[in-house]
CSV table of C-alpha atoms in Angstrom, one decimal:
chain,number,residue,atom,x,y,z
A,1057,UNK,CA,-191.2,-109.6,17.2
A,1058,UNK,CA,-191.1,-111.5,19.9
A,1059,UNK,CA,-190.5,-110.1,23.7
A,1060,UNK,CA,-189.0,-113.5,24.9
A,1061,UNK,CA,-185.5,-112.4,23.3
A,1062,UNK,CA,-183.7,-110.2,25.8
A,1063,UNK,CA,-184.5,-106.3,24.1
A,1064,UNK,CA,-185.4,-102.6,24.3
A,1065,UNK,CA,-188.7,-101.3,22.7
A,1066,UNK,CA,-189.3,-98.0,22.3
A,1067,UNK,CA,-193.3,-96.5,23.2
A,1068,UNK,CA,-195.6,-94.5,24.5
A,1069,UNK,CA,-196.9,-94.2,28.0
A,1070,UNK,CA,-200.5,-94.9,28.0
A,1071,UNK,CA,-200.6,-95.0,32.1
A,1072,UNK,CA,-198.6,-95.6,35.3
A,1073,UNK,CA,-200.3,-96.2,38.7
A,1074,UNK,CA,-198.2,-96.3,42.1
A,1075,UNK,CA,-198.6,-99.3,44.1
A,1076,UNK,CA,-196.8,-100.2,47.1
A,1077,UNK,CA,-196.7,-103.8,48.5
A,1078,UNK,CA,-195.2,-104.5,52.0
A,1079,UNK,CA,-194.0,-100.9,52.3
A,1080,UNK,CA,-191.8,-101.5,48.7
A,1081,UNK,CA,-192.8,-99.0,45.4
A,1082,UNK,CA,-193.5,-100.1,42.2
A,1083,UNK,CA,-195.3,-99.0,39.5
A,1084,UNK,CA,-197.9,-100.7,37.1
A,1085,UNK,CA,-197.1,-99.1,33.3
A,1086,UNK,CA,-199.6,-100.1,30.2
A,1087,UNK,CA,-197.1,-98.9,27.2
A,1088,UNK,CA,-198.2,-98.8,23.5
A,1089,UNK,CA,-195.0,-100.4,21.5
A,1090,UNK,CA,-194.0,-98.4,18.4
A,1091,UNK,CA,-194.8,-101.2,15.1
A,1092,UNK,CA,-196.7,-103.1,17.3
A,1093,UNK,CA,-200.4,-103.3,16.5
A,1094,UNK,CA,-201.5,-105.7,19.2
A,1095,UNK,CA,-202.5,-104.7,22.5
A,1096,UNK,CA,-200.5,-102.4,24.9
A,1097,UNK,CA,-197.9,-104.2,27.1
A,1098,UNK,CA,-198.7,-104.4,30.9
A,1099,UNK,CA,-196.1,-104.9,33.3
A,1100,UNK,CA,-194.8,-103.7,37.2
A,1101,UNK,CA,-191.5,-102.1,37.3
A,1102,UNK,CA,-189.6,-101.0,41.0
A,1103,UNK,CA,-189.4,-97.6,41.3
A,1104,UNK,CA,-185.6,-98.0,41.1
A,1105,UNK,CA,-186.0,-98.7,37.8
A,1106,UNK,CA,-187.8,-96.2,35.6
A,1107,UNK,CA,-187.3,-92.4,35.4
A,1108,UNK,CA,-189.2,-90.1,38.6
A,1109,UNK,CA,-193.0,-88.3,37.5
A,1110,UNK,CA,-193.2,-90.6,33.9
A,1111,UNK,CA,-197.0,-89.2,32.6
A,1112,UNK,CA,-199.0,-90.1,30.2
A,1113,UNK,CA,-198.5,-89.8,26.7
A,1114,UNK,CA,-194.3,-89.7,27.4
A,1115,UNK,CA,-192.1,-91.3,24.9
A,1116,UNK,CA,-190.3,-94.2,27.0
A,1117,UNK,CA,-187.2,-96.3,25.8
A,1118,UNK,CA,-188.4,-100.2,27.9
A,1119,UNK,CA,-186.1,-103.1,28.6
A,1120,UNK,CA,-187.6,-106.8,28.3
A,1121,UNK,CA,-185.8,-109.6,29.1
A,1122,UNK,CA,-187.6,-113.2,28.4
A,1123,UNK,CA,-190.8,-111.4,27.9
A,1124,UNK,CA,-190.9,-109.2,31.2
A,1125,UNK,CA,-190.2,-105.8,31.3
A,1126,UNK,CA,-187.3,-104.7,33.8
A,1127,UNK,CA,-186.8,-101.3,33.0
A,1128,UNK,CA,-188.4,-97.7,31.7
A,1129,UNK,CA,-186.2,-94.8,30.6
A,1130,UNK,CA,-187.6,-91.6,30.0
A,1131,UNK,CA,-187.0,-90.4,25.9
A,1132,UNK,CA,-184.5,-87.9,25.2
A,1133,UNK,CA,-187.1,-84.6,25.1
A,1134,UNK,CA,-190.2,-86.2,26.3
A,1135,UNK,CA,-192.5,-84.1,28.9
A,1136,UNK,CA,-192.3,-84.6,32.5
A,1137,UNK,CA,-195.0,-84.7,35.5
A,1138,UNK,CA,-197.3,-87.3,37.0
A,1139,UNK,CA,-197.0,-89.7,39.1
A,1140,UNK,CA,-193.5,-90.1,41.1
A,1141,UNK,CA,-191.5,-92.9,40.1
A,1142,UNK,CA,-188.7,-92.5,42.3
């Protein structure tokens, strides 16, 4: 399926490293898509927008809209701890 169509995917959280340019937090996510059997997706999200200490290995719900990824939310029951999101 394609991710230009405006969507939520659901996956797992392979990693999520801070980064802060000019002072503003983000975080750089590599999520492995459920069905999908290509490569993970990359993409930077503002810490505004995904759930605080996501970890590896959590079940995440991710928004795409016209193939970028604008949001992370955490999966009903999934672990917590790791890196702070928020």
């Amino acid at each position: 399926m394609s991710l230009l169509l405006p969507q939520t995917r659901a996956g797992t959280l392979r990693s999520a490293t801070p980064v802060s340019i000019h002072g503003d937090r983000y975080l750089d996510l590599v999520i492995a898509l459920d069905g999908d059997p290509g490569p993970p997706v990359v993409g930077r999200v503002g810490t505004t927008d995904c759930p605080e200490f996501l970890a590896p290995g959590e079940r995440v719900s991710v928004r795409f809209t016209v193939g970028v990824m604008v949001r992370v939310t955490r999966e009903v029951g999934s672990q917590r701890g790791g890196p702070d999101c928020g």
